[in-house]
Amino acid sequence: ENYQKLFSDKNFWLALKNTVYFTVIVVPCQCALALALALLVSKKFRGVAVFRTMYFAPQLTSMVVISVLWSVLYNANPNTGLINSILVSLGMSPIKFLSDANTAMNSIIFMSAWQGAGYQMMIFLAGLQGIPKDQYEAAAVDGATPFQTFVFITLPNLLPTVVLTTILSLVNSFKVFREAYLVAGNYPQESIYLLQHLFNNWFLSLDIGKLSAAAVLLALGLGCVVYLLYHFWGGGQE
């Protein structure tokens, strides 16, 4: 009966659709950004240690502080919103980042990718440091271009790390509720109404039956996706 109520609840399908869309977009974007940052900071240049520290800093900062920061950045009021104040000063119209269906989800995706990429950057950096240097030296002797070196040496050696960061990003994408809740409130714009909002509202209304049924389905779904990722992508890397 609880599952029947769950499947007939339109809010559940809305939250599920939004969460799946968020996950499908943010996971590859966050991993790509983290890999690009790791490749950048793996080079030796002046101030690289400071850059690593600055980009890892969001992981050490309270989510409340980060959410307040992005609330100020995304505020639709040109007098209090930093981005919109800049846009208005340039003669452009202000953007309703969190209340417009066309921009709300992208705003949350950008914030989440920025917040989580620093941690994954460090994982990728550890993976890069574990690649044998003689492979790069052999590629240089053979006249390989930087792109060929990346495709045929860096990526294959990083595949176990890519699987790990993808799984971590996937699991964390279902915990984005803190960001969306603190930035947009308990009942945000419809396009960013996520499963965590729904679970929180059911918890507050003591609708434990549907909450438990949805939690079981979510655990099974995540478990299946993680298993498939490991089995078909990372299982042969042991």
Coordinates of C-alpha atoms in Angstrom, one line a residue:
E1 CA 0.0 0.0 0.0
N2 CA 2.9 2.4 0.8
Y3 CA 4.4 1.7 -2.6
Q4 CA 1.0 2.3 -4.3
K5 CA 0.7 5.6 -2.6
L6 CA 4.3 6.5 -3.5
F7 CA 3.8 5.7 -7.2
S8 CA 0.6 7.7 -7.4
D9 CA 2.2 10.8 -5.8
K10 CA 3.0 13.4 -8.5
N11 CA 5.5 15.1 -6.2
F12 CA 7.5 11.9 -6.1
W13 CA 7.8 11.8 -9.9
L14 CA 8.6 15.5 -10.1
A15 CA 11.4 15.1 -7.5
L16 CA 12.7 11.9 -9.0
K17 CA 12.8 13.5 -12.5
N18 CA 14.7 16.6 -11.2
T19 CA 17.1 14.5 -9.2
V20 CA 18.0 12.2 -12.1
Y21 CA 18.4 15.2 -14.4
F22 CA 20.7 16.8 -11.8
T23 CA 22.7 13.7 -11.4
V24 CA 23.2 13.0 -15.1
I25 CA 24.5 16.6 -15.6
V26 CA 26.5 17.2 -12.5
V27 CA 28.4 13.9 -12.3
P28 CA 30.3 14.2 -15.6
C29 CA 30.7 18.0 -15.2
Q30 CA 32.2 17.7 -11.8
C31 CA 34.5 14.8 -12.8
A32 CA 35.7 16.7 -15.9
L33 CA 36.3 19.9 -13.9
A34 CA 38.2 18.0 -11.2
L35 CA 40.3 16.2 -13.8
A36 CA 41.1 19.5 -15.6
L37 CA 42.1 21.1 -12.2
A38 CA 44.3 18.1 -11.3
L39 CA 46.1 18.2 -14.7
L40 CA 46.6 22.0 -14.1
V41 CA 48.0 21.7 -10.5
S42 CA 50.2 18.7 -11.5
K43 CA 52.3 21.1 -13.4
K44 CA 55.1 23.0 -11.7
F45 CA 54.5 26.7 -11.8
R46 CA 54.7 29.5 -9.3
G47 CA 51.9 29.5 -6.7
V48 CA 50.7 26.0 -7.5
A49 CA 50.5 25.1 -3.8
V50 CA 48.4 28.2 -3.0
F51 CA 46.1 27.3 -5.9
R52 CA 45.6 23.7 -4.6
T53 CA 44.8 25.0 -1.1
M54 CA 42.4 27.6 -2.3
Y55 CA 40.4 25.2 -4.5
F56 CA 40.3 22.6 -1.7
A57 CA 39.1 25.2 0.8
P58 CA 35.4 24.7 0.1
Q59 CA 35.6 21.1 1.4
L60 CA 36.8 22.5 4.7
T61 CA 34.2 25.2 4.9
S62 CA 30.7 24.8 6.5
M63 CA 27.9 24.2 4.0
V64 CA 26.0 26.9 5.7
V65 CA 28.7 29.4 4.9
I66 CA 28.9 28.3 1.3
S67 CA 25.1 28.5 0.9
V68 CA 25.0 32.0 2.3
L69 CA 27.8 33.0 -0.1
W70 CA 25.9 31.6 -3.1
S71 CA 22.7 33.1 -1.8
V72 CA 24.3 36.5 -2.0
L73 CA 25.7 35.8 -5.5
Y74 CA 22.4 34.5 -6.8
N75 CA 20.1 37.0 -5.1
A76 CA 17.7 38.4 -7.7
N77 CA 17.7 41.9 -6.1
P78 CA 20.3 44.0 -7.9
N79 CA 20.9 45.9 -4.6
T80 CA 21.9 42.8 -2.7
G81 CA 22.8 40.2 -5.3
L82 CA 26.4 40.5 -6.3
I83 CA 26.1 39.0 -9.8
N84 CA 22.9 40.9 -10.6
S85 CA 24.4 44.2 -9.4
I86 CA 27.3 43.7 -11.8
L87 CA 24.8 42.8 -14.7
V88 CA 22.7 45.9 -14.0
S89 CA 25.8 48.2 -13.8
L90 CA 26.7 46.9 -17.3
G91 CA 23.2 47.8 -18.6
M92 CA 21.9 44.2 -18.6
S93 CA 18.7 42.9 -17.0
P94 CA 18.9 41.0 -13.7
I95 CA 18.6 37.2 -13.7
K96 CA 16.3 35.3 -11.4
F97 CA 18.8 32.5 -10.8
L98 CA 16.7 30.5 -8.3
S99 CA 13.1 31.4 -9.2
D100 CA 13.2 31.0 -13.0
A101 CA 12.7 27.5 -14.4
N102 CA 15.2 28.2 -17.1
T103 CA 18.1 29.0 -14.7
A104 CA 17.3 27.4 -11.3
M105 CA 18.6 23.9 -12.0
N106 CA 21.7 25.2 -13.8
S107 CA 22.5 27.5 -10.9
I108 CA 22.3 24.6 -8.4
I109 CA 24.4 22.4 -10.8
F110 CA 27.1 25.0 -11.1
M111 CA 27.2 25.6 -7.3
S112 CA 27.4 21.8 -6.6
A113 CA 30.1 21.2 -9.2
W114 CA 32.2 24.1 -7.8
Q115 CA 31.8 22.9 -4.2
G116 CA 32.7 19.2 -4.9
A117 CA 35.4 19.5 -7.6
G118 CA 38.2 20.3 -5.1
Y119 CA 37.9 17.0 -3.2
Q120 CA 37.9 15.0 -6.5
M121 CA 40.8 17.1 -7.7
M122 CA 43.0 15.8 -4.9
I123 CA 41.9 12.2 -5.8
F124 CA 42.8 12.7 -9.4
L125 CA 46.1 14.3 -8.4
A126 CA 47.0 11.2 -6.4
G127 CA 46.2 9.1 -9.4
L128 CA 48.3 11.2 -11.7
Q129 CA 51.3 10.9 -9.4
G130 CA 51.0 7.2 -9.5
I131 CA 51.5 6.9 -13.3
P132 CA 55.0 5.7 -14.1
K133 CA 57.1 8.5 -15.5
D134 CA 58.9 6.2 -18.0
Q135 CA 55.7 5.9 -20.0
Y136 CA 55.6 9.6 -20.6
E137 CA 59.4 9.5 -21.4
A138 CA 58.8 6.8 -24.0
A139 CA 55.9 8.7 -25.5
A140 CA 58.1 11.8 -25.8
V141 CA 60.8 9.8 -27.5
D142 CA 58.3 8.4 -30.0
G143 CA 57.1 11.9 -30.8
A144 CA 53.6 11.7 -29.2
T145 CA 51.6 14.9 -29.0
P146 CA 50.2 16.1 -25.6
F147 CA 46.7 15.0 -26.8
Q148 CA 48.0 11.5 -27.7
T149 CA 49.8 11.2 -24.4
F150 CA 46.6 12.1 -22.5
V151 CA 44.4 9.7 -24.5
F152 CA 46.8 6.7 -24.6
I153 CA 48.7 7.0 -21.3
T154 CA 47.0 9.3 -18.8
L155 CA 43.3 8.2 -19.2
P156 CA 44.0 4.4 -19.2
N157 CA 46.1 4.7 -16.1
L158 CA 43.4 6.9 -14.4
L159 CA 40.5 4.6 -15.2
P160 CA 40.3 3.2 -11.6
T161 CA 40.4 6.7 -10.3
V162 CA 37.7 7.8 -12.7
V163 CA 35.5 5.0 -11.5
L164 CA 36.0 6.0 -7.9
T165 CA 35.3 9.6 -8.4
T166 CA 32.3 8.9 -10.5
I167 CA 30.8 6.7 -7.8
L168 CA 31.6 9.3 -5.1
S169 CA 30.1 12.1 -7.3
L170 CA 27.0 9.9 -8.0
V171 CA 26.4 9.3 -4.3
N172 CA 27.0 12.9 -3.3
S173 CA 24.6 14.1 -6.0
F174 CA 21.8 12.6 -4.0
K175 CA 22.9 14.7 -1.0
V176 CA 22.6 18.0 -2.7
F177 CA 19.6 18.8 -0.5
R178 CA 21.7 20.9 1.9
E179 CA 22.7 23.3 -0.8
A180 CA 19.3 23.5 -2.5
Y181 CA 17.5 23.8 0.9
L182 CA 19.8 26.5 2.4
V183 CA 19.9 28.5 -0.8
A184 CA 16.3 28.1 -2.1
G185 CA 14.3 27.1 1.0
N186 CA 12.0 24.2 1.9
Y187 CA 9.7 24.6 -1.2
P188 CA 12.0 25.9 -4.0
Q189 CA 11.2 26.6 -7.6
E190 CA 9.6 23.5 -9.1
S191 CA 12.6 22.6 -11.3
I192 CA 14.9 22.2 -8.3
Y193 CA 12.4 20.4 -6.1
L194 CA 14.6 17.3 -5.4
L195 CA 14.0 13.9 -3.7
Q196 CA 15.7 15.3 -0.5
H197 CA 13.1 18.1 -0.3
L198 CA 10.3 15.5 -0.7
F199 CA 11.9 13.2 2.0
N200 CA 12.3 16.2 4.4
N201 CA 8.7 17.3 3.9
W202 CA 7.4 13.7 4.4
F203 CA 9.5 13.5 7.6
L204 CA 8.1 16.7 8.9
S205 CA 4.5 15.5 8.2
L206 CA 5.3 12.1 9.7
D207 CA 4.4 10.3 6.5
I208 CA 6.8 7.5 7.4
G209 CA 5.2 4.9 5.1
K210 CA 5.9 6.7 1.8
L211 CA 9.2 7.9 3.2
S212 CA 10.4 4.4 4.0
A213 CA 9.2 3.0 0.7
A214 CA 11.0 5.7 -1.2
A215 CA 14.2 5.2 0.8
V216 CA 14.2 1.5 -0.1
L217 CA 13.7 2.2 -3.8
L218 CA 16.5 4.8 -3.7
A219 CA 18.9 2.5 -1.9
L220 CA 18.2 -0.3 -4.4
G221 CA 18.5 2.1 -7.4
L222 CA 21.9 3.5 -6.2
G223 CA 23.2 0.1 -5.4
C224 CA 22.4 -1.2 -8.9
V225 CA 24.0 1.8 -10.6
V226 CA 27.1 1.5 -8.5
Y227 CA 27.3 -2.2 -9.1
L228 CA 27.0 -1.7 -12.9
L229 CA 29.6 1.0 -12.9
Y230 CA 32.1 -1.2 -11.1
H231 CA 31.2 -4.4 -13.0
F232 CA 31.4 -3.0 -16.5
W233 CA 33.8 -0.1 -16.1
G234 CA 36.1 -0.7 -13.1
G235 CA 35.9 -4.5 -12.4
G236 CA 38.7 -5.3 -14.8
Q237 CA 41.1 -2.8 -13.2
E238 CA 42.1 -4.9 -10.2

